[in-house]
């Protein structure tokens, strides 16, 4: 019985010695890291802002093209035609058989 108890105490002592101890993580270092994280939240890195610039282009016929670098975001057609599509991301195409004008709303992101 004494041998078992003694062996058990030796095993427990060895396990305590094997347990990893992090001496680097003191309360001061934890507080320092926390303060650094909070300051990054208060002063985030510079984020580039962009603005949306839009214009309307009106043309006679079934097609209206946006200027280079701009994208068609919407179209409207004469004679109350509500059927249109956007071609190549920058051309409005009205699909009704009789159209006197087509308008394109053209936009781009600017720095």
PDB file of N, CA and C in Angstrom, residues 14-98:
ATOM      1  N   UNK A  14       5.599  14.594 -11.094  1.00  0.00           N
ATOM      2  CA  UNK A  14       6.166  14.653 -12.435  1.00  0.00           C
ATOM      3  C   UNK A  14       5.214  15.334 -13.419  1.00  0.00           C
ATOM      4  N   UNK A  15       3.925  15.056 -13.281  1.00  0.00           N
ATOM      5  CA  UNK A  15       2.947  15.701 -14.157  1.00  0.00           C
ATOM      6  C   UNK A  15       2.940  17.211 -13.961  1.00  0.00           C
ATOM      7  N   UNK A  16       3.082  17.661 -12.723  1.00  0.00           N
ATOM      8  CA  UNK A  16       3.123  19.110 -12.461  1.00  0.00           C
ATOM      9  C   UNK A  16       4.358  19.745 -13.091  1.00  0.00           C
ATOM     10  N   UNK A  17       5.473  19.014 -13.085  1.00  0.00           N
ATOM     11  CA  UNK A  17       6.689  19.544 -13.693  1.00  0.00           C
ATOM     12  C   UNK A  17       6.566  19.599 -15.215  1.00  0.00           C
ATOM     13  N   UNK A  18       5.804  18.686 -15.790  1.00  0.00           N
ATOM     14  CA  UNK A  18       5.654  18.629 -17.243  1.00  0.00           C
ATOM     15  C   UNK A  18       4.642  19.640 -17.773  1.00  0.00           C
ATOM     16  N   UNK A  19       3.774  20.155 -16.932  1.00  0.00           N
ATOM     17  CA  UNK A  19       2.752  21.101 -17.375  1.00  0.00           C
ATOM     18  C   UNK A  19       3.421  22.385 -17.855  1.00  0.00           C
ATOM     19  N   UNK A  20       3.033  22.870 -19.039  1.00  0.00           N
ATOM     20  CA  UNK A  20       3.660  24.086 -19.560  1.00  0.00           C
ATOM     21  C   UNK A  20       3.256  25.310 -18.741  1.00  0.00           C
ATOM     22  N   UNK A  21       4.222  26.162 -18.497  1.00  0.00           N
ATOM     23  CA  UNK A  21       3.979  27.398 -17.763  1.00  0.00           C
ATOM     24  C   UNK A  21       4.429  28.544 -18.655  1.00  0.00           C
ATOM     25  N   UNK A  22       3.540  29.491 -18.877  1.00  0.00           N
ATOM     26  CA  UNK A  22       3.849  30.636 -19.727  1.00  0.00           C
ATOM     27  C   UNK A  22       4.233  31.807 -18.835  1.00  0.00           C
ATOM     28  N   UNK A  23       5.523  32.004 -18.666  1.00  0.00           N
ATOM     29  CA  UNK A  23       5.989  33.090 -17.801  1.00  0.00           C
ATOM     30  C   UNK A  23       5.980  34.424 -18.524  1.00  0.00           C
ATOM     31  N   UNK A  24       5.876  34.408 -19.856  1.00  0.00           N
ATOM     32  CA  UNK A  24       5.901  35.638 -20.636  1.00  0.00           C
ATOM     33  C   UNK A  24       4.589  36.404 -20.511  1.00  0.00           C
ATOM     34  N   UNK A  25       3.496  35.709 -20.319  1.00  0.00           N
ATOM     35  CA  UNK A  25       2.178  36.346 -20.285  1.00  0.00           C
ATOM     36  C   UNK A  25       1.860  36.838 -18.876  1.00  0.00           C
ATOM     37  N   UNK A  26       2.447  37.940 -18.517  1.00  0.00           N
ATOM     38  CA  UNK A  26       2.127  38.539 -17.230  1.00  0.00           C
ATOM     39  C   UNK A  26       0.919  39.444 -17.414  1.00  0.00           C
ATOM     40  N   UNK A  27       0.391  39.902 -16.340  1.00  0.00           N
ATOM     41  CA  UNK A  27      -0.764  40.791 -16.396  1.00  0.00           C
ATOM     42  C   UNK A  27      -0.419  42.079 -17.149  1.00  0.00           C
ATOM     43  N   UNK A  28       0.815  42.570 -16.956  1.00  0.00           N
ATOM     44  CA  UNK A  28       1.227  43.796 -17.651  1.00  0.00           C
ATOM     45  C   UNK A  28       1.247  43.604 -19.172  1.00  0.00           C
ATOM     46  N   UNK A  29       1.775  42.459 -19.626  1.00  0.00           N
ATOM     47  CA  UNK A  29       1.840  42.243 -21.075  1.00  0.00           C
ATOM     48  C   UNK A  29       0.441  42.049 -21.662  1.00  0.00           C
ATOM     49  N   UNK A  30      -0.450  41.416 -20.929  1.00  0.00           N
ATOM     50  CA  UNK A  30      -1.823  41.245 -21.395  1.00  0.00           C
ATOM     51  C   UNK A  30      -2.504  42.615 -21.496  1.00  0.00           C
ATOM     52  N   UNK A  31      -2.300  43.466 -20.511  1.00  0.00           N
ATOM     53  CA  UNK A  31      -2.908  44.795 -20.541  1.00  0.00           C
ATOM     54  C   UNK A  31      -2.335  45.631 -21.698  1.00  0.00           C
ATOM     55  N   UNK A  32      -1.036  45.482 -21.964  1.00  0.00           N
ATOM     56  CA  UNK A  32      -0.409  46.218 -23.059  1.00  0.00           C
ATOM     57  C   UNK A  32      -1.008  45.800 -24.399  1.00  0.00           C
ATOM     58  N   UNK A  33      -1.180  44.490 -24.599  1.00  0.00           N
ATOM     59  CA  UNK A  33      -1.769  43.993 -25.842  1.00  0.00           C
ATOM     60  C   UNK A  33      -3.214  44.474 -25.985  1.00  0.00           C
ATOM     61  N   UNK A  34      -3.943  44.492 -24.888  1.00  0.00           N
ATOM     62  CA  UNK A  34      -5.329  44.952 -24.918  1.00  0.00           C
ATOM     63  C   UNK A  34      -5.401  46.435 -25.297  1.00  0.00           C
ATOM     64  N   UNK A  35      -4.504  47.257 -24.739  1.00  0.00           N
ATOM     65  CA  UNK A  35      -4.492  48.680 -25.068  1.00  0.00           C
ATOM     66  C   UNK A  35      -4.144  48.896 -26.543  1.00  0.00           C
ATOM     67  N   UNK A  36      -3.203  48.112 -27.073  1.00  0.00           N
ATOM     68  CA  UNK A  36      -2.835  48.230 -28.492  1.00  0.00           C
ATOM     69  C   UNK A  36      -4.015  47.882 -29.392  1.00  0.00           C
ATOM     70  N   UNK A  37      -4.738  46.827 -29.036  1.00  0.00           N
ATOM     71  CA  UNK A  37      -5.898  46.423 -29.829  1.00  0.00           C
ATOM     72  C   UNK A  37      -6.980  47.502 -29.796  1.00  0.00           C
ATOM     73  N   UNK A  38      -7.202  48.089 -28.632  1.00  0.00           N
ATOM     74  CA  UNK A  38      -8.212  49.147 -28.521  1.00  0.00           C
ATOM     75  C   UNK A  38      -7.809  50.388 -29.308  1.00  0.00           C
ATOM     76  N   UNK A  39      -6.523  50.722 -29.321  1.00  0.00           N
ATOM     77  CA  UNK A  39      -6.104  51.908 -30.076  1.00  0.00           C
ATOM     78  C   UNK A  39      -6.248  51.677 -31.574  1.00  0.00           C
ATOM     79  N   UNK A  40      -6.062  50.435 -32.047  1.00  0.00           N
ATOM     80  CA  UNK A  40      -6.272  50.145 -33.472  1.00  0.00           C
ATOM     81  C   UNK A  40      -7.747  50.284 -33.830  1.00  0.00           C
ATOM     82  N   UNK A  41      -8.635  49.959 -32.897  1.00  0.00           N
ATOM     83  CA  UNK A  41     -10.065  50.116 -33.165  1.00  0.00           C
ATOM     84  C   UNK A  41     -10.457  51.589 -33.208  1.00  0.00           C
ATOM     85  N   UNK A  42      -9.848  52.407 -32.347  1.00  0.00           N
ATOM     86  CA  UNK A  42     -10.171  53.828 -32.309  1.00  0.00           C
ATOM     87  C   UNK A  42      -9.596  54.573 -33.503  1.00  0.00           C
ATOM     88  N   UNK A  43      -8.463  54.120 -34.022  1.00  0.00           N
ATOM     89  CA  UNK A  43      -7.796  54.770 -35.149  1.00  0.00           C
ATOM     90  C   UNK A  43      -7.557  53.733 -36.246  1.00  0.00           C
ATOM     91  N   UNK A  44      -8.615  53.364 -36.983  1.00  0.00           N
ATOM     92  CA  UNK A  44      -8.446  52.350 -38.032  1.00  0.00           C
ATOM     93  C   UNK A  44      -7.549  52.881 -39.143  1.00  0.00           C
ATOM     94  N   UNK A  45      -6.938  51.978 -39.920  1.00  0.00           N
ATOM     95  CA  UNK A  45      -6.095  52.424 -41.032  1.00  0.00           C
ATOM     96  C   UNK A  45      -6.915  53.223 -42.038  1.00  0.00           C
ATOM     97  N   UNK A  46      -6.242  54.088 -42.771  1.00  0.00           N
ATOM     98  CA  UNK A  46      -6.917  54.948 -43.755  1.00  0.00           C
ATOM     99  C   UNK A  46      -7.635  54.105 -44.801  1.00  0.00           C
ATOM    100  N   UNK A  47      -8.896  54.395 -44.981  1.00  0.00           N
ATOM    101  CA  UNK A  47      -9.698  53.706 -45.989  1.00  0.00           C
ATOM    102  C   UNK A  47      -9.979  54.691 -47.114  1.00  0.00           C
ATOM    103  N   UNK A  48      -9.646  54.275 -48.315  1.00  0.00           N
ATOM    104  CA  UNK A  48      -9.852  55.146 -49.465  1.00  0.00           C
ATOM    105  C   UNK A  48     -11.344  55.254 -49.765  1.00  0.00           C
ATOM    106  N   UNK A  49     -11.825  56.473 -49.861  1.00  0.00           N
ATOM    107  CA  UNK A  49     -13.236  56.676 -50.184  1.00  0.00           C
ATOM    108  C   UNK A  49     -13.378  56.967 -51.664  1.00  0.00           C
ATOM    109  N   UNK A  50     -14.457  56.498 -52.223  1.00  0.00           N
ATOM    110  CA  UNK A  50     -14.748  56.734 -53.638  1.00  0.00           C
ATOM    111  C   UNK A  50     -16.130  57.362 -53.746  1.00  0.00           C
ATOM    112  N   UNK A  51     -16.329  58.082 -54.825  1.00  0.00           N
ATOM    113  CA  UNK A  51     -17.644  58.680 -55.052  1.00  0.00           C
ATOM    114  C   UNK A  51     -18.221  58.122 -56.345  1.00  0.00           C
ATOM    115  N   UNK A  52     -19.517  58.105 -56.398  1.00  0.00           N
ATOM    116  CA  UNK A  52     -20.227  57.624 -57.577  1.00  0.00           C
ATOM    117  C   UNK A  52     -20.584  58.827 -58.441  1.00  0.00           C
ATOM    118  N   UNK A  53     -20.145  58.783 -59.679  1.00  0.00           N
ATOM    119  CA  UNK A  53     -20.417  59.869 -60.619  1.00  0.00           C
ATOM    120  C   UNK A  53     -21.329  59.325 -61.723  1.00  0.00           C
ATOM    121  N   UNK A  54     -22.452  59.987 -61.953  1.00  0.00           N
ATOM    122  CA  UNK A  54     -23.422  59.502 -62.949  1.00  0.00           C
ATOM    123  C   UNK A  54     -23.833  60.623 -63.903  1.00  0.00           C
ATOM    124  N   UNK A  55     -24.244  60.220 -65.098  1.00  0.00           N
ATOM    125  CA  UNK A  55     -24.755  61.157 -66.097  1.00  0.00           C
ATOM    126  C   UNK A  55     -25.784  60.433 -66.958  1.00  0.00           C
ATOM    127  N   UNK A  56     -26.634  61.171 -67.607  1.00  0.00           N
ATOM    128  CA  UNK A  56     -27.623  60.582 -68.512  1.00  0.00           C
ATOM    129  C   UNK A  56     -27.261  60.917 -69.948  1.00  0.00           C
ATOM    130  N   UNK A  57     -27.373  59.926 -70.815  1.00  0.00           N
ATOM    131  CA  UNK A  57     -27.090  60.094 -72.246  1.00  0.00           C
ATOM    132  C   UNK A  57     -28.367  59.777 -73.011  1.00  0.00           C
ATOM    133  N   UNK A  58     -28.817  60.698 -73.851  1.00  0.00           N
ATOM    134  CA  UNK A  58     -30.023  60.477 -74.647  1.00  0.00           C
ATOM    135  C   UNK A  58     -29.636  60.480 -76.132  1.00  0.00           C
ATOM    136  N   UNK A  59     -30.163  59.491 -76.857  1.00  0.00           N
ATOM    137  CA  UNK A  59     -29.860  59.387 -78.286  1.00  0.00           C
ATOM    138  C   UNK A  59     -31.129  59.051 -79.054  1.00  0.00           C
ATOM    139  N   UNK A  60     -31.188  59.427 -80.307  1.00  0.00           N
ATOM    140  CA  UNK A  60     -32.343  59.045 -81.125  1.00  0.00           C
ATOM    141  C   UNK A  60     -32.128  57.611 -81.607  1.00  0.00           C
ATOM    142  N   UNK A  61     -33.226  56.897 -81.750  1.00  0.00           N
ATOM    143  CA  UNK A  61     -33.145  55.504 -82.184  1.00  0.00           C
ATOM    144  C   UNK A  61     -33.194  54.536 -81.016  1.00  0.00           C
ATOM    145  N   UNK A  62     -32.715  53.316 -81.248  1.00  0.00           N
ATOM    146  CA  UNK A  62     -32.859  52.243 -80.247  1.00  0.00           C
ATOM    147  C   UNK A  62     -31.632  52.047 -79.364  1.00  0.00           C
ATOM    148  N   UNK A  63     -30.545  52.762 -79.616  1.00  0.00           N
ATOM    149  CA  UNK A  63     -29.313  52.566 -78.842  1.00  0.00           C
ATOM    150  C   UNK A  63     -28.827  53.867 -78.219  1.00  0.00           C
ATOM    151  N   UNK A  64     -28.334  53.777 -76.985  1.00  0.00           N
ATOM    152  CA  UNK A  64     -27.672  54.909 -76.317  1.00  0.00           C
ATOM    153  C   UNK A  64     -26.418  54.355 -75.641  1.00  0.00           C
ATOM    154  N   UNK A  65     -25.263  54.934 -75.964  1.00  0.00           N
ATOM    155  CA  UNK A  65     -23.981  54.433 -75.449  1.00  0.00           C
ATOM    156  C   UNK A  65     -23.426  55.331 -74.357  1.00  0.00           C
ATOM    157  N   UNK A  66     -22.880  54.711 -73.323  1.00  0.00           N
ATOM    158  CA  UNK A  66     -22.229  55.454 -72.242  1.00  0.00           C
ATOM    159  C   UNK A  66     -20.829  55.873 -72.671  1.00  0.00           C
ATOM    160  N   UNK A  67     -20.315  56.963 -72.103  1.00  0.00           N
ATOM    161  CA  UNK A  67     -18.943  57.384 -72.388  1.00  0.00           C
ATOM    162  C   UNK A  67     -17.950  56.310 -71.919  1.00  0.00           C
ATOM    163  N   UNK A  68     -16.740  56.296 -72.458  1.00  0.00           N
ATOM    164  CA  UNK A  68     -15.738  55.304 -72.052  1.00  0.00           C
ATOM    165  C   UNK A  68     -15.483  55.338 -70.545  1.00  0.00           C
ATOM    166  N   UNK A  69     -15.387  54.167 -69.953  1.00  0.00           N
ATOM    167  CA  UNK A  69     -15.133  54.054 -68.521  1.00  0.00           C
ATOM    168  C   UNK A  69     -16.379  54.063 -67.661  1.00  0.00           C
ATOM    169  N   UNK A  70     -17.535  54.305 -68.261  1.00  0.00           N
ATOM    170  CA  UNK A  70     -18.781  54.334 -67.496  1.00  0.00           C
ATOM    171  C   UNK A  70     -19.608  53.092 -67.819  1.00  0.00           C
ATOM    172  N   UNK A  71     -20.491  52.729 -66.886  1.00  0.00           N
ATOM    173  CA  UNK A  71     -21.336  51.544 -67.015  1.00  0.00           C
ATOM    174  C   UNK A  71     -22.796  51.964 -67.034  1.00  0.00           C
ATOM    175  N   UNK A  72     -23.575  51.325 -67.904  1.00  0.00           N
ATOM    176  CA  UNK A  72     -25.014  51.606 -67.957  1.00  0.00           C
ATOM    177  C   UNK A  72     -25.689  50.955 -66.758  1.00  0.00           C
ATOM    178  N   UNK A  73     -26.334  51.756 -65.929  1.00  0.00           N
ATOM    179  CA  UNK A  73     -27.017  51.241 -64.744  1.00  0.00           C
ATOM    180  C   UNK A  73     -28.533  51.208 -64.922  1.00  0.00           C
ATOM    181  N   UNK A  74     -29.028  51.826 -65.995  1.00  0.00           N
ATOM    182  CA  UNK A  74     -30.462  51.810 -66.267  1.00  0.00           C
ATOM    183  C   UNK A  74     -30.748  52.438 -67.613  1.00  0.00           C
ATOM    184  N   UNK A  75     -31.901  52.100 -68.166  1.00  0.00           N
ATOM    185  CA  UNK A  75     -32.275  52.610 -69.491  1.00  0.00           C
ATOM    186  C   UNK A  75     -33.727  53.071 -69.470  1.00  0.00           C
ATOM    187  N   UNK A  76     -34.058  53.946 -70.402  1.00  0.00           N
ATOM    188  CA  UNK A  76     -35.461  54.309 -70.633  1.00  0.00           C
ATOM    189  C   UNK A  76     -35.641  54.522 -72.126  1.00  0.00           C
ATOM    190  N   UNK A  77     -36.878  54.293 -72.554  1.00  0.00           N
ATOM    191  CA  UNK A  77     -37.157  54.317 -73.992  1.00  0.00           C
ATOM    192  C   UNK A  77     -38.377  55.182 -74.295  1.00  0.00           C
ATOM    193  N   UNK A  78     -38.383  55.758 -75.496  1.00  0.00           N
ATOM    194  CA  UNK A  78     -39.515  56.567 -75.932  1.00  0.00           C
ATOM    195  C   UNK A  78     -40.726  55.709 -76.278  1.00  0.00           C
ATOM    196  N   UNK A  79     -41.850  56.367 -76.502  1.00  0.00           N
ATOM    197  CA  UNK A  79     -43.142  55.741 -76.810  1.00  0.00           C
ATOM    198  C   UNK A  79     -43.565  54.747 -75.729  1.00  0.00           C
ATOM    199  N   UNK A  80     -43.216  55.042 -74.484  1.00  0.00           N
ATOM    200  CA  UNK A  80     -43.607  54.223 -73.324  1.00  0.00           C
ATOM    201  C   UNK A  80     -43.170  52.767 -73.438  1.00  0.00           C
ATOM    202  N   UNK A  81     -42.069  52.529 -74.106  1.00  0.00           N
ATOM    203  CA  UNK A  81     -41.539  51.169 -74.226  1.00  0.00           C
ATOM    204  C   UNK A  81     -40.814  50.813 -72.923  1.00  0.00           C
ATOM    205  N   UNK A  82     -41.191  49.725 -72.336  1.00  0.00           N
ATOM    206  CA  UNK A  82     -40.557  49.294 -71.088  1.00  0.00           C
ATOM    207  C   UNK A  82     -39.672  48.083 -71.274  1.00  0.00           C
ATOM    208  N   UNK A  83     -39.384  47.741 -72.496  1.00  0.00           N
ATOM    209  CA  UNK A  83     -38.584  46.548 -72.773  1.00  0.00           C
ATOM    210  C   UNK A  83     -37.207  46.968 -73.293  1.00  0.00           C
ATOM    211  N   UNK A  84     -36.182  46.715 -72.512  1.00  0.00           N
ATOM    212  CA  UNK A  84     -34.829  47.097 -72.897  1.00  0.00           C
ATOM    213  C   UNK A  84     -33.830  46.143 -72.265  1.00  0.00           C
ATOM    214  N   UNK A  85     -32.602  46.191 -72.767  1.00  0.00           N
ATOM    215  CA  UNK A  85     -31.515  45.435 -72.149  1.00  0.00           C
ATOM    216  C   UNK A  85     -30.235  46.248 -72.246  1.00  0.00           C
ATOM    217  N   UNK A  86     -29.225  45.799 -71.496  1.00  0.00           N
ATOM    218  CA  UNK A  86     -27.913  46.447 -71.519  1.00  0.00           C
ATOM    219  C   UNK A  86     -26.958  45.514 -72.255  1.00  0.00           C
ATOM    220  N   UNK A  87     -26.264  46.058 -73.238  1.00  0.00           N
ATOM    221  CA  UNK A  87     -25.303  45.277 -74.008  1.00  0.00           C
ATOM    222  C   UNK A  87     -23.884  45.736 -73.672  1.00  0.00           C
ATOM    223  N   UNK A  88     -22.991  44.773 -73.527  1.00  0.00           N
ATOM    224  CA  UNK A  88     -21.567  45.061 -73.249  1.00  0.00           C
ATOM    225  C   UNK A  88     -21.360  45.980 -72.049  1.00  0.00           C
ATOM    226  N   UNK A  89     -22.299  45.982 -71.122  1.00  0.00           N
ATOM    227  CA  UNK A  89     -22.247  46.763 -69.877  1.00  0.00           C
ATOM    228  C   UNK A  89     -22.325  48.273 -70.072  1.00  0.00           C
ATOM    229  N   UNK A  90     -22.338  48.770 -71.333  1.00  0.00           N
ATOM    230  CA  UNK A  90     -22.338  50.222 -71.502  1.00  0.00           C
ATOM    231  C   UNK A  90     -23.263  50.737 -72.608  1.00  0.00           C
ATOM    232  N   UNK A  91     -24.108  49.866 -73.159  1.00  0.00           N
ATOM    233  CA  UNK A  91     -25.028  50.293 -74.225  1.00  0.00           C
ATOM    234  C   UNK A  91     -26.457  49.900 -73.845  1.00  0.00           C
ATOM    235  N   UNK A  92     -27.350  50.875 -73.857  1.00  0.00           N
ATOM    236  CA  UNK A  92     -28.770  50.595 -73.644  1.00  0.00           C
ATOM    237  C   UNK A  92     -29.424  50.318 -74.995  1.00  0.00           C
ATOM    238  N   UNK A  93     -30.214  49.252 -75.034  1.00  0.00           N
ATOM    239  CA  UNK A  93     -30.873  48.844 -76.273  1.00  0.00           C
ATOM    240  C   UNK A  93     -32.371  48.698 -76.001  1.00  0.00           C
ATOM    241  N   UNK A  94     -33.177  49.526 -76.624  1.00  0.00           N
ATOM    242  CA  UNK A  94     -34.632  49.427 -76.487  1.00  0.00           C
ATOM    243  C   UNK A  94     -35.150  48.380 -77.471  1.00  0.00           C
ATOM    244  N   UNK A  95     -36.066  47.525 -77.008  1.00  0.00           N
ATOM    245  CA  UNK A  95     -36.477  46.362 -77.793  1.00  0.00           C
ATOM    246  C   UNK A  95     -37.823  46.505 -78.494  1.00  0.00           C
ATOM    247  N   UNK A  96     -38.522  47.599 -78.278  1.00  0.00           N
ATOM    248  CA  UNK A  96     -39.816  47.772 -78.944  1.00  0.00           C
ATOM    249  C   UNK A  96     -39.605  48.120 -80.421  1.00  0.00           C
ATOM    250  N   UNK A  97     -40.600  47.777 -81.293  1.00  0.00           N
ATOM    251  CA  UNK A  97     -40.411  47.986 -82.734  1.00  0.00           C
ATOM    252  C   UNK A  97     -40.332  49.457 -83.143  1.00  0.00           C
ATOM    253  N   UNK A  98     -41.053  50.328 -82.460  1.00  0.00           N
ATOM    254  CA  UNK A  98     -41.033  51.745 -82.837  1.00  0.00           C
ATOM    255  C   UNK A  98     -40.494  52.543 -81.641  1.00  0.00           C
TER     256      UNK A  98
END
